[in-house]
mmCIF file of C-alpha atoms and ligand atoms in Angstrom:
data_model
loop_
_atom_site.group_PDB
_atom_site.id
_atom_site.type_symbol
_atom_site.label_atom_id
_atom_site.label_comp_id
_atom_site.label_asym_id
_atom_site.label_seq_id
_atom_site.Cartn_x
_atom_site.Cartn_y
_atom_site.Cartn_z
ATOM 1 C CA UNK A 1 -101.385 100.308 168.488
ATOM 2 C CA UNK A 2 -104.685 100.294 166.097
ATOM 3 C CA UNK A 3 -107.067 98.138 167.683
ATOM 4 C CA UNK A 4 -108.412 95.957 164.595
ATOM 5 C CA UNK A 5 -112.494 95.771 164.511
ATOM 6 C CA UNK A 6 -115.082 92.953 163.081
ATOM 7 C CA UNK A 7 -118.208 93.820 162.716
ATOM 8 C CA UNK A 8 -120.756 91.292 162.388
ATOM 9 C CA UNK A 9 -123.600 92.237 160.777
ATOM 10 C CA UNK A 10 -127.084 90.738 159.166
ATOM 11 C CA UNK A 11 -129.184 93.568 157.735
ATOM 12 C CA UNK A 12 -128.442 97.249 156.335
ATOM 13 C CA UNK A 13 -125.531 98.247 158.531
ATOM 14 C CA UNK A 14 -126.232 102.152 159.441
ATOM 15 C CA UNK A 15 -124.119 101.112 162.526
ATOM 16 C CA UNK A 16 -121.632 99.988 160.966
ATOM 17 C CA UNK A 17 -121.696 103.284 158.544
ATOM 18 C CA UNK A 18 -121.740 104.999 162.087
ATOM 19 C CA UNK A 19 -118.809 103.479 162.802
ATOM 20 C CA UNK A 20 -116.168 104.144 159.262
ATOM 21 C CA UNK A 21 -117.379 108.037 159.854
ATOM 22 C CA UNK A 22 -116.034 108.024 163.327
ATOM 23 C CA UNK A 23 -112.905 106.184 162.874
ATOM 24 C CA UNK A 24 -111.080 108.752 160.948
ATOM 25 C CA UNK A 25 -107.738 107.450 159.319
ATOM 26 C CA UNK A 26 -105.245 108.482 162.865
ATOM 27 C CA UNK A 27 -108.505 107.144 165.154
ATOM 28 C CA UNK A 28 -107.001 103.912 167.519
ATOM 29 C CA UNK A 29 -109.261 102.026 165.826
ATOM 30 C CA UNK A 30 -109.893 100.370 162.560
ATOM 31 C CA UNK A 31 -112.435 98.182 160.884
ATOM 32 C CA UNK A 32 -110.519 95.255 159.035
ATOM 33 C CA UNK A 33 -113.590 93.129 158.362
ATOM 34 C CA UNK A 34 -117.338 93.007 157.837
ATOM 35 C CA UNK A 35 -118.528 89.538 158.383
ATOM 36 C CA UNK A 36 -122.546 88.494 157.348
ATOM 37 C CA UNK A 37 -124.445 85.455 157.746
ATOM 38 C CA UNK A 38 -126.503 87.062 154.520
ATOM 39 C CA UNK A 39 -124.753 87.874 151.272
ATOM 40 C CA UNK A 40 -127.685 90.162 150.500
ATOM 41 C CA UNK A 41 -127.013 92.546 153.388
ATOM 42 C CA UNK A 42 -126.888 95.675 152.655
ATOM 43 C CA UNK A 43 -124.010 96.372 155.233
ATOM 44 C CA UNK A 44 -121.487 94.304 152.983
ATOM 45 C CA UNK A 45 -122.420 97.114 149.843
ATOM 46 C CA UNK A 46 -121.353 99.795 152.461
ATOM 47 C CA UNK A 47 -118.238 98.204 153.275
ATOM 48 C CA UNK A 48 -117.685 97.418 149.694
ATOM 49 C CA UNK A 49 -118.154 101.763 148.825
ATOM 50 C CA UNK A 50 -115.432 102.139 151.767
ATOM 51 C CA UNK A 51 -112.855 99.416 150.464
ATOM 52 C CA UNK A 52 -113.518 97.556 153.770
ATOM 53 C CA UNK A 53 -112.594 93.962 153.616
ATOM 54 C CA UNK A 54 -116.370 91.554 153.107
ATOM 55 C CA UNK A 55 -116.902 88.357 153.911
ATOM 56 C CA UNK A 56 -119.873 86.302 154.245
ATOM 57 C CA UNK A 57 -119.489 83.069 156.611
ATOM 58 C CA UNK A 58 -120.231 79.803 155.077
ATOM 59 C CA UNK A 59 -121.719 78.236 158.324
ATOM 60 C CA UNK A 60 -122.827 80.676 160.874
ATOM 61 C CA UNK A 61 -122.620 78.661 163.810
ATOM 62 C CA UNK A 62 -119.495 76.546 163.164
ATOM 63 C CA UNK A 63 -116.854 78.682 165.116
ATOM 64 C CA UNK A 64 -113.887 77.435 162.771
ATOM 65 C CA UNK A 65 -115.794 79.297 160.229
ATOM 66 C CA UNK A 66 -115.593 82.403 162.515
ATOM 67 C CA UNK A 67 -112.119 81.734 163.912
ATOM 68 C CA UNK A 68 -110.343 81.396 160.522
ATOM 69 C CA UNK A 69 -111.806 84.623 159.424
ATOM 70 C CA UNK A 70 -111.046 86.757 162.542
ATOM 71 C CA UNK A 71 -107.643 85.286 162.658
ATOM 72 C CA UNK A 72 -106.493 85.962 159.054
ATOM 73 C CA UNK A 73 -106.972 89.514 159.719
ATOM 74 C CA UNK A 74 -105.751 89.730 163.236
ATOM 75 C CA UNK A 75 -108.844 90.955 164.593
ATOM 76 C CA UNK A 76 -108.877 92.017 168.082
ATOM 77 C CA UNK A 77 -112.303 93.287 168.866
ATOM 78 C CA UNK A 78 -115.524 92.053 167.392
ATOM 79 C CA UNK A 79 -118.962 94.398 167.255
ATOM 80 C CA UNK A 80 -122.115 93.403 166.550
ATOM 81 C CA UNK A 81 -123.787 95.853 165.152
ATOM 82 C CA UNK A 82 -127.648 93.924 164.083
ATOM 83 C CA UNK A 83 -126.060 91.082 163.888
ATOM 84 C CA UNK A 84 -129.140 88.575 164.291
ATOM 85 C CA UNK A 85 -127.925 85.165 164.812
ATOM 86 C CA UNK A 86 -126.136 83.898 168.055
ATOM 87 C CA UNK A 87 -122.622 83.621 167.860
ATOM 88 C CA UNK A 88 -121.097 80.335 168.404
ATOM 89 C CA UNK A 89 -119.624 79.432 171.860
ATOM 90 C CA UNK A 90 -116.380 78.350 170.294
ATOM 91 C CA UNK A 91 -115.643 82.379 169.427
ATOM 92 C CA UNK A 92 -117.257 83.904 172.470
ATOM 93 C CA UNK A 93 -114.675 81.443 174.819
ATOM 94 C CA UNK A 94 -111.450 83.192 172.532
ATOM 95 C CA UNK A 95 -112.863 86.059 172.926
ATOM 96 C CA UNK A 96 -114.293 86.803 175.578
ATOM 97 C CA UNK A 97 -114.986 90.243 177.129
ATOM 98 C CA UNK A 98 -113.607 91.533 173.562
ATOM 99 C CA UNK A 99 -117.523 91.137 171.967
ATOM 100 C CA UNK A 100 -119.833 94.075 172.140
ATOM 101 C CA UNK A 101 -123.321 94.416 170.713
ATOM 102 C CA UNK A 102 -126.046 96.828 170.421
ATOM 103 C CA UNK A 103 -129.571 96.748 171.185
ATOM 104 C CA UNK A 104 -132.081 99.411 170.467
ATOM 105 C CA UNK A 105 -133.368 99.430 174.364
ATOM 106 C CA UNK A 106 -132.579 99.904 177.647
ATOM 107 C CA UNK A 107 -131.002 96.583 179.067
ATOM 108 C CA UNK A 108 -132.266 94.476 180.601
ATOM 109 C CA UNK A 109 -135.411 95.591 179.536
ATOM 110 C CA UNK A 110 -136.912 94.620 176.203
ATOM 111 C CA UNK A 111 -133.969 92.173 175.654
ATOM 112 C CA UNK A 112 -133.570 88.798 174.695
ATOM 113 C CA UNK A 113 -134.781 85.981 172.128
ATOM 114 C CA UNK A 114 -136.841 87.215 169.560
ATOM 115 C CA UNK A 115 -136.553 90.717 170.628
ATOM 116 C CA UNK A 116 -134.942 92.993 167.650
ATOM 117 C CA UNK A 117 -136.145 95.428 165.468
ATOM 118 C CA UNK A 118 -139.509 96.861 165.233
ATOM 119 C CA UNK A 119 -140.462 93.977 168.017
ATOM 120 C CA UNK A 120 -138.301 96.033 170.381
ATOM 121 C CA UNK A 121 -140.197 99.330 170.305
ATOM 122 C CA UNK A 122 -143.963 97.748 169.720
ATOM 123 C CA UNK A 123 -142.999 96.242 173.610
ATOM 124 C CA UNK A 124 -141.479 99.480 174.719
ATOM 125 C CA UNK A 125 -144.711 101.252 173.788
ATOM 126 C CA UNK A 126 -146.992 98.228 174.616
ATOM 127 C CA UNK A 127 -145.610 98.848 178.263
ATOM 128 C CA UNK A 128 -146.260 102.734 178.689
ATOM 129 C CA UNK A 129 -142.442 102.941 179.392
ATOM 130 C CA UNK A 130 -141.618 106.830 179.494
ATOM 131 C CA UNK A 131 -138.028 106.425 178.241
ATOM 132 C CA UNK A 132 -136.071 103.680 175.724
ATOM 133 C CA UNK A 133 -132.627 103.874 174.601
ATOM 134 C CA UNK A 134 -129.853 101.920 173.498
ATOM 135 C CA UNK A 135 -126.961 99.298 174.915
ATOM 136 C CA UNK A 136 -123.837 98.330 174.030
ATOM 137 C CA UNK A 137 -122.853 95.462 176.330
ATOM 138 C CA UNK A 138 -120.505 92.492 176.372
ATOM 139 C CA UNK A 139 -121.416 89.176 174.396
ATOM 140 C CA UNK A 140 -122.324 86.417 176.500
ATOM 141 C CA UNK A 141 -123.590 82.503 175.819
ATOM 142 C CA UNK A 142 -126.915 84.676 176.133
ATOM 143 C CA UNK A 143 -128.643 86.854 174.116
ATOM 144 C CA UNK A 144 -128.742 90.347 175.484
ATOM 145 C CA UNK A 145 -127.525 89.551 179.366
ATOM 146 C CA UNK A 146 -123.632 90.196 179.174
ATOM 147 C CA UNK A 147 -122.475 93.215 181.101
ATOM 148 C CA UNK A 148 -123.783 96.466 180.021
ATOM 149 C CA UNK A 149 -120.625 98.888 179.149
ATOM 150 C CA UNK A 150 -123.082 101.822 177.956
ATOM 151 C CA UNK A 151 -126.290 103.682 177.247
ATOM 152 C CA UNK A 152 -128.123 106.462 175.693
ATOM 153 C CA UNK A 153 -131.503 107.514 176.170
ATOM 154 C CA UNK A 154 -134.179 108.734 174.233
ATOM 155 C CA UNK A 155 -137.702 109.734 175.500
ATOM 156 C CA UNK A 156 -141.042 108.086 174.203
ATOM 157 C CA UNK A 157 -142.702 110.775 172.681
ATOM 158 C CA UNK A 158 -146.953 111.295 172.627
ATOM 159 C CA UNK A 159 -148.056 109.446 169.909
ATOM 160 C CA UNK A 160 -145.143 107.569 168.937
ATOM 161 C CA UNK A 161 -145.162 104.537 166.373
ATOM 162 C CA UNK A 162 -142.318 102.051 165.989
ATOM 163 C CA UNK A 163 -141.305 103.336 163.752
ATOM 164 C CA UNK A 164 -141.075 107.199 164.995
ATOM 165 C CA UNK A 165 -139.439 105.551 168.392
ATOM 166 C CA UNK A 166 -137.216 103.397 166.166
ATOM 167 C CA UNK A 167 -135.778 106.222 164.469
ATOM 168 C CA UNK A 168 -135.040 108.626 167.834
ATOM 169 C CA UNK A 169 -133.371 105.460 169.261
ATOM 170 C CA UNK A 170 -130.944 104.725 165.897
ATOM 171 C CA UNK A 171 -129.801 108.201 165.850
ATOM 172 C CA UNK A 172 -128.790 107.183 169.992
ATOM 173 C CA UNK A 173 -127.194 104.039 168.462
ATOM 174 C CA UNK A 174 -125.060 105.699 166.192
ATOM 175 C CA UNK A 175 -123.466 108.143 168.465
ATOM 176 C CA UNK A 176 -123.405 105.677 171.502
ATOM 177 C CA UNK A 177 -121.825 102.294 169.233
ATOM 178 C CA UNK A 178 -118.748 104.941 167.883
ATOM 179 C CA UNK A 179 -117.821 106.262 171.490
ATOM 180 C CA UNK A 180 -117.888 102.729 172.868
ATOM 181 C CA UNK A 181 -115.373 101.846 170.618
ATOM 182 C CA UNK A 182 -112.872 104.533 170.694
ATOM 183 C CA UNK A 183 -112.810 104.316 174.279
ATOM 184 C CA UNK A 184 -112.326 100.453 174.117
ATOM 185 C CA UNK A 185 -109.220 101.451 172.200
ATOM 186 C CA UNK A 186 -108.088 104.070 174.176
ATOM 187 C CA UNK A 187 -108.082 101.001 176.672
ATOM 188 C CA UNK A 188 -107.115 98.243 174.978
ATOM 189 C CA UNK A 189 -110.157 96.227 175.806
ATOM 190 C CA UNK A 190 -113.702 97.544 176.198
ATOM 191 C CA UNK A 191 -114.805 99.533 179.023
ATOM 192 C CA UNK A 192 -117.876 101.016 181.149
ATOM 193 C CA UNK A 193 -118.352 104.071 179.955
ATOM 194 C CA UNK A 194 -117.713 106.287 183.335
ATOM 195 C CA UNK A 195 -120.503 108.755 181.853
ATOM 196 C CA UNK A 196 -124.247 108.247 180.407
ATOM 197 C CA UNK A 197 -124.427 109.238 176.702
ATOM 198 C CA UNK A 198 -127.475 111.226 176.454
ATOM 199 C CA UNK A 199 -129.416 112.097 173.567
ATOM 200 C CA UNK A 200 -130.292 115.780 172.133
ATOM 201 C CA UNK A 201 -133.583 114.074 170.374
HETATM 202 C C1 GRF B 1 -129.995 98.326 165.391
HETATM 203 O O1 GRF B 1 -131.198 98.849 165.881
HETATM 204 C C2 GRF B 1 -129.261 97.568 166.469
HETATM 205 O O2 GRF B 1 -129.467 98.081 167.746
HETATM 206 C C3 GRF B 1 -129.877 96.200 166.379
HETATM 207 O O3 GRF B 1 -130.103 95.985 165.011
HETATM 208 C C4 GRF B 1 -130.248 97.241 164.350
HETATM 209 C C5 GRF B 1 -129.234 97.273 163.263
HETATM 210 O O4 GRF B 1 -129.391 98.386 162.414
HETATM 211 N N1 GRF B 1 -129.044 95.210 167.007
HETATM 212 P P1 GRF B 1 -128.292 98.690 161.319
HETATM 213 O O5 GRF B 1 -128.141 97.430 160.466
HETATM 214 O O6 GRF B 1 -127.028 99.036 162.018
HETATM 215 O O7 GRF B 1 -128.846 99.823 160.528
#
């Protein structure tokens, strides 16, 4: 059985490229949807070039809006992949423990409200932290607290900027958010990942 993907999405969607490169056409999994709070994100033109389905969602946090959507194309697992607005509790209680995200840190670390993009890594460095990373865990009420399913980690280099940290940790993302996925459909349902997914960076 092909286990049938959403990704959410809000901004330019290198994730979700990350993710149609890995899922080959015999891979377990497929991507049936890309759903946006922003018709100008730059994810829905990538889906578009990859005749993945589009859709932008007329009221973010009304979970009919959500529900309809994910049910019309029998979607099984949803990823967030920078998606930057909660979700609403009415899809997180249908599916539950079948929403992942990623975050550009190391959970539970440099996680929460407010904290995405270059945010992230300014507090990482503001800190003197040695190492950052990313996170896929499960989707929670919460942002950033539901149980962590994998990592990767990067080192924070002498003389790194956001942006240079930014870059060493989306290269992370974009190995870690693929093997997450395939082994959630290996499974059925997502999983720990029994090993840590290091970096070569
Ligand atoms: C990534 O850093 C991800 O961890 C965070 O938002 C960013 C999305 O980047 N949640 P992209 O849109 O996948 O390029």
């Amino acid at each position: 059985m092909t286990m049938r993907i959403a990704v959410a999405v809000s901004g330019r969607g290198s994730n979700l490229e990350a993710l149609l490169q890995a899922l080959h056409a015999d891979a377990p999994a497929r991507v049936v949807l890309v759903l946006s709070n922003r018709a100008d994100a730059g994810a829905l033109a990538r889906a578009a070039s990859r005749s993945v389905p589009g859709e932008v969602l007329r009221d973010p946090v009304d979970p009919a809006d959500w529900l309809e959507r994910l049910e019309r194309h029998g979607v099984d697992l949803i990823v967030l992949a920078g998606y930057l607005k909660l979700v609403p509790a009415g899809v997180i209680a249908r599916y539950r423990g079948r929403i992942v995200n990623i975050h550009p840190a190391l959970l539970p670390a440099f996680g929460g409200p407010g904290m995405y993009g270059r945010r992230v890594h300014e507090a990482v460095l503001a800190s003197g932290a040695q190492e950052s990373g990313a996170t896929v865990h499960l989707v929670d009420e919460e942002y950033d607290r539901g149980a962590v399913l994998a990592q990767a980690r990067v080192p924070v280099l002498p003389g790194d900027t956001p942006e240079r940290l930014a870059a060493r940790v989306l290269e992370a993302e974009h190995r870690l958010l693929p093997a997450v996925v395939l082994a959630a459909a290996a499974a059925g349902h997502p999983i720990p990942l029994p090993q840590p997914v290091e970096s070569n960076s």
